[in-house]
PDB file of C-alpha atoms in Angstrom:
ATOM      1  CA  MET A   1      57.668 -48.349 -28.314  1.00 53.00           C
ATOM      2  CA  PRO A   2      55.182 -46.588 -30.644  1.00 54.00           C
ATOM      3  CA  PHE A   3      52.030 -45.361 -28.892  1.00 58.00           C
ATOM      4  CA  GLN A   4      49.746 -47.445 -31.133  1.00 61.00           C
ATOM      5  CA  THR A   5      51.468 -50.723 -30.185  1.00 66.00           C
ATOM      6  CA  ALA A   6      51.981 -49.976 -26.483  1.00 76.00           C
ATOM      7  CA  PRO A   7      49.979 -52.007 -23.907  1.00 88.00           C
ATOM      8  CA  ALA A   8      46.577 -50.551 -23.060  1.00 91.00           C
ATOM      9  CA  HIS A   9      47.586 -49.481 -19.556  1.00 93.00           C
ATOM     10  CA  HIS A  10      50.642 -47.683 -20.958  1.00 95.00           C
ATOM     11  CA  ARG A  11      48.479 -45.809 -23.466  1.00 95.00           C
ATOM     12  CA  PHE A  12      46.097 -44.858 -20.678  1.00 96.00           C
ATOM     13  CA  LEU A  13      48.893 -43.440 -18.511  1.00 97.00           C
ATOM     14  CA  LEU A  14      50.502 -41.646 -21.436  1.00 96.00           C
ATOM     15  CA  GLY A  15      47.168 -39.960 -22.085  1.00 96.00           C
ATOM     16  CA  GLN A  16      46.758 -38.601 -18.548  1.00 97.00           C
ATOM     17  CA  PRO A  17      47.118 -34.792 -18.442  1.00 97.00           C
ATOM     18  CA  TRP A  18      49.585 -34.905 -15.537  1.00 98.00           C
ATOM     19  CA  PHE A  19      51.881 -37.568 -17.030  1.00 98.00           C
ATOM     20  CA  PRO A  20      53.988 -35.449 -19.468  1.00 97.00           C
ATOM     21  CA  SER A  21      55.199 -33.122 -16.689  1.00 96.00           C
ATOM     22  CA  LEU A  22      56.776 -35.975 -14.697  1.00 97.00           C
ATOM     23  CA  PRO A  23      60.537 -36.586 -14.833  1.00 96.00           C
ATOM     24  CA  ALA A  24      61.482 -39.353 -17.273  1.00 96.00           C
ATOM     25  CA  GLU A  25      62.535 -41.760 -14.512  1.00 96.00           C
ATOM     26  CA  HIS A  26      59.222 -41.230 -12.710  1.00 96.00           C
ATOM     27  CA  GLN A  27      57.303 -41.898 -15.910  1.00 97.00           C
ATOM     28  CA  GLN A  28      59.241 -45.126 -16.374  1.00 96.00           C
ATOM     29  CA  ARG A  29      58.457 -46.317 -12.836  1.00 96.00           C
ATOM     30  CA  LEU A  30      54.764 -45.768 -13.452  1.00 97.00           C
ATOM     31  CA  LEU A  31      54.826 -47.642 -16.751  1.00 96.00           C
ATOM     32  CA  GLU A  32      56.701 -50.548 -15.181  1.00 96.00           C
ATOM     33  CA  ARG A  33      54.815 -50.876 -11.887  1.00 96.00           C
ATOM     34  CA  THR A  34      51.158 -50.201 -12.641  1.00 96.00           C
ATOM     35  CA  LEU A  35      49.073 -53.375 -12.593  1.00 95.00           C
ATOM     36  CA  THR A  36      46.038 -54.624 -14.496  1.00 97.00           C
ATOM     37  CA  GLN A  37      43.179 -56.881 -13.416  1.00 97.00           C
ATOM     38  CA  ASN A  38      40.648 -58.620 -15.647  1.00 97.00           C
ATOM     39  CA  GLY A  39      37.157 -59.743 -14.702  1.00 97.00           C
ATOM     40  CA  HIS A  40      34.007 -61.126 -16.284  1.00 98.00           C
ATOM     41  CA  LYS A  41      30.491 -59.691 -16.221  1.00 95.00           C
ATOM     42  CA  GLY A  42      28.934 -60.107 -12.765  1.00 94.00           C
ATOM     43  CA  GLU A  43      32.244 -60.699 -11.010  1.00 96.00           C
ATOM     44  CA  VAL A  44      33.232 -58.846  -7.830  1.00 96.00           C
ATOM     45  CA  LEU A  45      36.533 -57.327  -8.913  1.00 97.00           C
ATOM     46  CA  LEU A  46      37.297 -55.573  -5.620  1.00 96.00           C
ATOM     47  CA  ALA A  47      35.539 -56.577  -2.407  1.00 95.00           C
ATOM     48  CA  ALA A  48      34.335 -54.348   0.415  1.00 92.00           C
ATOM     49  CA  GLY A  49      36.323 -54.520   3.644  1.00 92.00           C
ATOM     50  CA  VAL A  50      39.604 -55.398   1.950  1.00 93.00           C
ATOM     51  CA  PRO A  51      42.642 -53.091   2.349  1.00 92.00           C
ATOM     52  CA  VAL A  52      43.035 -50.816  -0.669  1.00 93.00           C
ATOM     53  CA  GLN A  53      46.079 -51.589  -2.793  1.00 94.00           C
ATOM     54  CA  GLY A  54      46.050 -48.371  -4.830  1.00 96.00           C
ATOM     55  CA  TRP A  55      44.038 -46.039  -7.044  1.00 97.00           C
ATOM     56  CA  TYR A  56      42.031 -47.757  -9.767  1.00 97.00           C
ATOM     57  CA  ALA A  57      40.821 -46.831 -13.234  1.00 97.00           C
ATOM     58  CA  VAL A  58      38.608 -48.664 -15.726  1.00 96.00           C
ATOM     59  CA  LEU A  59      40.657 -49.451 -18.841  1.00 96.00           C
ATOM     60  CA  SER A  60      37.775 -51.181 -20.614  1.00 94.00           C
ATOM     61  CA  GLY A  61      34.276 -52.237 -19.644  1.00 93.00           C
ATOM     62  CA  LEU A  62      31.940 -50.824 -16.997  1.00 92.00           C
ATOM     63  CA  VAL A  63      31.705 -51.301 -13.225  1.00 93.00           C
ATOM     64  CA  LYS A  64      29.269 -50.355 -10.496  1.00 90.00           C
ATOM     65  CA  LEU A  65      30.207 -49.438  -6.941  1.00 90.00           C
ATOM     66  CA  GLN A  66      27.791 -51.226  -4.627  1.00 87.00           C
ATOM     67  CA  SER A  67      27.404 -51.042  -0.858  1.00 82.00           C
ATOM     68  CA  MET A  68      25.213 -52.922   1.610  1.00 72.00           C
ATOM     69  CA  SER A  69      23.543 -51.409   4.666  1.00 64.00           C
ATOM     70  CA  SER A  70      23.445 -53.043   8.093  1.00 61.00           C
ATOM     71  CA  GLU A  71      19.878 -54.115   7.242  1.00 64.00           C
ATOM     72  CA  GLY A  72      21.142 -55.942   4.173  1.00 61.00           C
ATOM     73  CA  ARG A  73      19.837 -53.410   1.668  1.00 64.00           C
ATOM     74  CA  VAL A  74      21.970 -53.189  -1.474  1.00 62.00           C
ATOM     75  CA  SER A  75      22.667 -49.816  -3.067  1.00 64.00           C
ATOM     76  CA  ALA A  76      24.473 -49.318  -6.387  1.00 60.00           C
ATOM     77  CA  PHE A  77      25.545 -45.719  -6.103  1.00 68.00           C
ATOM     78  CA  LEU A  78      27.876 -45.088  -9.010  1.00 78.00           C
ATOM     79  CA  GLY A  79      28.662 -46.446 -12.451  1.00 82.00           C
ATOM     80  CA  VAL A  80      32.236 -46.009 -13.679  1.00 88.00           C
ATOM     81  CA  PRO A  81      32.868 -46.342 -17.433  1.00 87.00           C
ATOM     82  CA  ASP A  82      36.145 -46.901 -19.210  1.00 89.00           C
ATOM     83  CA  GLY A  83      38.680 -44.097 -18.941  1.00 91.00           C
ATOM     84  CA  GLU A  84      37.676 -42.994 -15.436  1.00 92.00           C
ATOM     85  CA  TRP A  85      39.371 -43.326 -12.037  1.00 95.00           C
ATOM     86  CA  PHE A  86      37.601 -44.358  -8.820  1.00 94.00           C
ATOM     87  CA  GLY A  87      38.379 -45.138  -5.174  1.00 92.00           C
ATOM     88  CA  GLU A  88      40.459 -42.066  -4.383  1.00 93.00           C
ATOM     89  CA  GLY A  89      38.761 -41.569  -1.008  1.00 89.00           C
ATOM     90  CA  SER A  90      39.843 -44.928   0.383  1.00 89.00           C
ATOM     91  CA  THR A  91      43.295 -44.500  -1.150  1.00 93.00           C
ATOM     92  CA  LEU A  92      43.806 -41.088   0.446  1.00 92.00           C
ATOM     93  CA  LYS A  93      42.498 -42.200   3.853  1.00 88.00           C
ATOM     94  CA  THR A  94      44.294 -45.588   3.809  1.00 82.00           C
ATOM     95  CA  GLU A  95      41.131 -47.350   4.955  1.00 85.00           C
ATOM     96  CA  PRO A  96      39.490 -50.598   3.797  1.00 90.00           C
ATOM     97  CA  ARG A  97      37.209 -50.259   0.784  1.00 91.00           C
ATOM     98  CA  ARG A  98      33.623 -49.538   1.817  1.00 89.00           C
ATOM     99  CA  TYR A  99      31.951 -50.989  -1.266  1.00 91.00           C
ATOM    100  CA  ASP A 100      32.148 -53.832  -3.758  1.00 94.00           C
ATOM    101  CA  VAL A 101      33.306 -53.087  -7.288  1.00 96.00           C
ATOM    102  CA  ILE A 102      31.268 -55.293  -9.648  1.00 95.00           C
ATOM    103  CA  ALA A 103      31.773 -55.725 -13.388  1.00 96.00           C
ATOM    104  CA  LEU A 104      28.664 -54.964 -15.455  1.00 92.00           C
ATOM    105  CA  ARG A 105      30.594 -56.098 -18.540  1.00 93.00           C
ATOM    106  CA  ASP A 106      33.831 -57.962 -19.076  1.00 96.00           C
ATOM    107  CA  THR A 107      36.216 -55.409 -17.609  1.00 97.00           C
ATOM    108  CA  THR A 108      39.899 -54.586 -17.236  1.00 98.00           C
ATOM    109  CA  LEU A 109      41.074 -52.389 -14.366  1.00 98.00           C
ATOM    110  CA  LEU A 110      44.321 -50.505 -13.927  1.00 98.00           C
ATOM    111  CA  CYS A 111      45.824 -50.213 -10.444  1.00 98.00           C
ATOM    112  CA  LEU A 112      48.222 -47.400  -9.581  1.00 98.00           C
ATOM    113  CA  PRO A 113      49.897 -48.889  -6.463  1.00 96.00           C
ATOM    114  CA  ARG A 114      49.578 -46.879  -3.274  1.00 95.00           C
ATOM    115  CA  ASN A 115      53.296 -46.076  -3.006  1.00 95.00           C
ATOM    116  CA  LEU A 116      53.271 -44.591  -6.518  1.00 97.00           C
ATOM    117  CA  PHE A 117      50.055 -42.699  -5.750  1.00 97.00           C
ATOM    118  CA  ASP A 118      51.654 -41.248  -2.607  1.00 96.00           C
ATOM    119  CA  GLU A 119      54.786 -40.304  -4.545  1.00 97.00           C
ATOM    120  CA  LEU A 120      52.729 -38.442  -7.142  1.00 98.00           C
ATOM    121  CA  LEU A 121      50.775 -36.719  -4.390  1.00 97.00           C
ATOM    122  CA  ALA A 122      54.010 -35.527  -2.773  1.00 97.00           C
ATOM    123  CA  THR A 123      55.899 -34.447  -5.889  1.00 96.00           C
ATOM    124  CA  SER A 124      53.584 -33.576  -8.798  1.00 98.00           C
ATOM    125  CA  LEU A 125      51.641 -30.311  -8.835  1.00 98.00           C
ATOM    126  CA  ASP A 126      49.858 -31.297 -12.050  1.00 98.00           C
ATOM    127  CA  PHE A 127      48.744 -34.586 -10.470  1.00 98.00           C
ATOM    128  CA  ASN A 128      47.372 -32.701  -7.455  1.00 98.00           C
ATOM    129  CA  HIS A 129      45.451 -30.320  -9.711  1.00 98.00           C
ATOM    130  CA  PHE A 130      43.979 -33.305 -11.562  1.00 97.00           C
ATOM    131  CA  LEU A 131      43.047 -35.043  -8.306  1.00 97.00           C
ATOM    132  CA  VAL A 132      41.364 -31.936  -6.860  1.00 96.00           C
ATOM    133  CA  ALA A 133      39.292 -31.514 -10.034  1.00 94.00           C
ATOM    134  CA  HIS A 134      38.374 -35.209  -9.901  1.00 92.00           C
ATOM    135  CA  LEU A 135      37.329 -34.934  -6.240  1.00 92.00           C
ATOM    136  CA  ASN A 136      35.210 -31.901  -7.099  1.00 88.00           C
ATOM    137  CA  ARG A 137      33.357 -33.930  -9.748  1.00 84.00           C
ATOM    138  CA  ARG A 138      32.836 -36.727  -7.246  1.00 82.00           C
ATOM    139  CA  LEU A 139      31.345 -34.250  -4.774  1.00 82.00           C
ATOM    140  CA  GLY A 140      28.868 -33.204  -7.420  1.00 78.00           C
ATOM    141  CA  GLN A 141      28.052 -36.851  -8.031  1.00 74.00           C
ATOM    142  CA  ALA A 142      27.528 -37.403  -4.301  1.00 73.00           C
ATOM    143  CA  MET A 143      24.960 -34.607  -4.245  1.00 75.00           C
ATOM    144  CA  THR A 144      23.233 -36.223  -7.219  1.00 70.00           C
ATOM    145  CA  ILE A 145      23.189 -39.566  -5.372  1.00 67.00           C
ATOM    146  CA  ILE A 146      21.423 -37.924  -2.435  1.00 69.00           C
ATOM    147  CA  GLU A 147      18.906 -36.344  -4.780  1.00 67.00           C
ATOM    148  CA  ALA A 148      18.309 -39.642  -6.580  1.00 62.00           C
ATOM    149  CA  GLY A 149      17.324 -41.192  -3.267  1.00 63.00           C
ATOM    150  CA  ARG A 150      14.373 -38.840  -2.948  1.00 63.00           C
ATOM    151  CA  VAL A 151      10.976 -39.733  -4.324  1.00 53.00           C
ATOM    152  CA  ARG A 152      10.802 -38.812  -8.015  1.00 70.00           C
ATOM    153  CA  ALA A 153       9.386 -40.183 -11.245  1.00 83.00           C
ATOM    154  CA  PRO A 154      11.279 -43.142 -12.774  1.00 86.00           C
ATOM    155  CA  GLU A 155      11.926 -41.050 -15.898  1.00 89.00           C
ATOM    156  CA  GLN A 156      13.755 -38.445 -13.819  1.00 86.00           C
ATOM    157  CA  ARG A 157      15.683 -41.072 -11.906  1.00 85.00           C
ATOM    158  CA  VAL A 158      16.829 -42.656 -15.164  1.00 87.00           C
ATOM    159  CA  ALA A 159      17.796 -39.207 -16.472  1.00 86.00           C
ATOM    160  CA  LEU A 160      19.839 -38.614 -13.326  1.00 81.00           C
ATOM    161  CA  TYR A 161      21.732 -41.870 -13.695  1.00 79.00           C
ATOM    162  CA  LEU A 162      22.373 -41.249 -17.375  1.00 81.00           C
ATOM    163  CA  SER A 163      23.742 -37.819 -16.497  1.00 74.00           C
ATOM    164  CA  ARG A 164      26.007 -39.406 -13.909  1.00 67.00           C
ATOM    165  CA  VAL A 165      27.381 -42.074 -16.248  1.00 60.00           C
ATOM    166  CA  PHE A 166      27.957 -39.450 -18.942  1.00 58.00           C
ATOM    167  CA  TRP A 167      29.544 -37.215 -16.314  1.00 54.00           C
ATOM    168  CA  GLN A 168      32.461 -35.990 -18.446  1.00 56.00           C
ATOM    169  CA  GLY A 169      30.552 -35.547 -21.671  1.00 54.00           C
ATOM    170  CA  ARG A 170      30.820 -39.217 -22.608  1.00 53.00           C
ATOM    171  CA  ARG A 171      28.116 -38.849 -25.235  1.00 54.00           C
ATOM    172  CA  LYS A 172      29.281 -41.901 -27.191  1.00 54.00           C
ATOM    173  CA  LEU A 173      29.203 -44.284 -24.233  1.00 57.00           C
ATOM    174  CA  LEU A 174      26.425 -46.809 -24.811  1.00 71.00           C
ATOM    175  CA  LEU A 175      24.536 -48.550 -22.036  1.00 77.00           C
ATOM    176  CA  SER A 176      22.179 -51.475 -22.269  1.00 82.00           C
ATOM    177  CA  GLN A 177      18.829 -51.226 -20.516  1.00 83.00           C
ATOM    178  CA  GLU A 178      19.938 -54.059 -18.234  1.00 85.00           C
ATOM    179  CA  GLU A 179      23.043 -52.136 -17.171  1.00 86.00           C
ATOM    180  CA  LEU A 180      21.086 -48.946 -16.583  1.00 84.00           C
ATOM    181  CA  GLY A 181      18.524 -50.818 -14.502  1.00 84.00           C
ATOM    182  CA  LEU A 182      21.266 -52.321 -12.337  1.00 82.00           C
ATOM    183  CA  LEU A 183      22.741 -48.879 -11.728  1.00 80.00           C
ATOM    184  CA  ALA A 184      19.443 -47.105 -11.079  1.00 79.00           C
ATOM    185  CA  GLY A 185      17.895 -49.864  -8.971  1.00 79.00           C
ATOM    186  CA  LEU A 186      14.917 -50.199 -11.307  1.00 84.00           C
ATOM    187  CA  SER A 187      13.439 -53.135 -13.183  1.00 87.00           C
ATOM    188  CA  ARG A 188      14.236 -53.509 -16.857  1.00 87.00           C
ATOM    189  CA  GLN A 189      10.558 -52.934 -17.677  1.00 90.00           C
ATOM    190  CA  THR A 190      10.508 -49.668 -15.729  1.00 92.00           C
ATOM    191  CA  VAL A 191      13.743 -48.542 -17.386  1.00 90.00           C
ATOM    192  CA  ASN A 192      12.342 -49.380 -20.818  1.00 90.00           C
ATOM    193  CA  LYS A 193       9.218 -47.287 -20.206  1.00 93.00           C
ATOM    194  CA  ALA A 194      11.280 -44.381 -18.873  1.00 93.00           C
ATOM    195  CA  LEU A 195      13.625 -44.500 -21.855  1.00 92.00           C
ATOM    196  CA  GLN A 196      10.701 -44.454 -24.258  1.00 92.00           C
ATOM    197  CA  THR A 197       9.572 -41.222 -22.604  1.00 93.00           C
ATOM    198  CA  LEU A 198      13.067 -39.708 -22.797  1.00 92.00           C
ATOM    199  CA  GLU A 199      13.390 -40.748 -26.434  1.00 91.00           C
ATOM    200  CA  GLY A 200      10.072 -39.095 -27.231  1.00 93.00           C
ATOM    201  CA  LEU A 201      11.457 -35.870 -25.764  1.00 92.00           C
ATOM    202  CA  GLY A 202      14.555 -36.097 -27.962  1.00 91.00           C
ATOM    203  CA  LEU A 203      16.931 -36.575 -25.018  1.00 90.00           C
ATOM    204  CA  VAL A 204      18.232 -40.075 -25.837  1.00 88.00           C
ATOM    205  CA  SER A 205      18.248 -42.487 -28.754  1.00 86.00           C
ATOM    206  CA  LEU A 206      17.507 -46.207 -28.526  1.00 86.00           C
ATOM    207  CA  GLU A 207      19.060 -48.635 -30.977  1.00 79.00           C
ATOM    208  CA  PHE A 208      19.554 -52.399 -30.700  1.00 74.00           C
ATOM    209  CA  GLY A 209      18.868 -52.431 -26.975  1.00 67.00           C
ATOM    210  CA  ARG A 210      21.378 -49.669 -26.259  1.00 76.00           C
ATOM    211  CA  VAL A 211      20.914 -46.069 -25.175  1.00 81.00           C
ATOM    212  CA  ALA A 212      22.956 -42.998 -26.091  1.00 80.00           C
ATOM    213  CA  MET A 213      22.576 -39.426 -24.887  1.00 80.00           C
ATOM    214  CA  LEU A 214      21.588 -36.807 -27.465  1.00 81.00           C
ATOM    215  CA  ASP A 215      21.213 -33.591 -25.464  1.00 80.00           C
ATOM    216  CA  GLU A 216      23.262 -33.477 -22.260  1.00 77.00           C
ATOM    217  CA  GLN A 217      21.997 -30.120 -20.991  1.00 81.00           C
ATOM    218  CA  ALA A 218      18.349 -30.874 -21.689  1.00 86.00           C
ATOM    219  CA  LEU A 219      18.671 -34.287 -20.023  1.00 85.00           C
ATOM    220  CA  ALA A 220      20.133 -32.718 -16.870  1.00 81.00           C
ATOM    221  CA  ALA A 221      17.421 -30.051 -16.849  1.00 85.00           C
ATOM    222  CA  TYR A 222      14.716 -32.715 -17.161  1.00 87.00           C
ATOM    223  CA  ALA A 223      16.254 -34.738 -14.321  1.00 81.00           C
ATOM    224  CA  HIS A 224      16.216 -31.741 -11.985  1.00 77.00           C
ATOM    225  CA  ARG A 225      12.858 -30.219 -12.865  1.00 78.00           C
ATOM    226  CA  PRO A 226      10.482 -29.659  -9.903  1.00 68.00           C
ATOM    227  CA  ALA A 227       7.853 -32.284  -9.183  1.00 58.00           C
ATOM    228  CA  GLY A 228       4.649 -31.820 -11.129  1.00 56.00           C
ATOM    229  CA  VAL A 229       6.237 -29.721 -13.870  1.00 57.00           C
TER     230      VAL A 229
END
């Protein structure tokens, strides 16, 4: 089947850097057995406390990973845009998911079933290299999450969350102010004011209620500048 007419989840797998090195029969198993799941904006696609079925990626849309403390406090600690994997920790440790996965837009997920994930882990060096690099990025994100929890100006917090969403240089990914507010835990009014400041500094552009990053390095530097500077 030509690449252009293949199903979306097939095109996604074919585009993974570790896929071409797999034996043909292994490639075919992946194409045949990966699953997709559709959900609407606001829907809990994957619930906390449920056994993990596999490793997930966002084929289209945008999701947030949201946890709740024992005191009932909700924390949205990561936004995952299309083209990115998530949930590797629970998949590796074979433990129930610790967070809800909520669609911020109409979203389609891909699920790489656990048995196929384990097979790749045991047999594919390229897959392991990819996974280690992915885990390293997640570690960096975890450190950013800790930093975002400290007291800082809303403009810096928004800059941090933008940097996180655009983690792999996704400069063309557009977010609405509503979506950014849901991820950053800020009101839409606060987000709007912060974005106006960032736009005035030439770090982002605002068009039709959407935001796009203009200068990735400068945005990250602004987010991490010392207080009072």
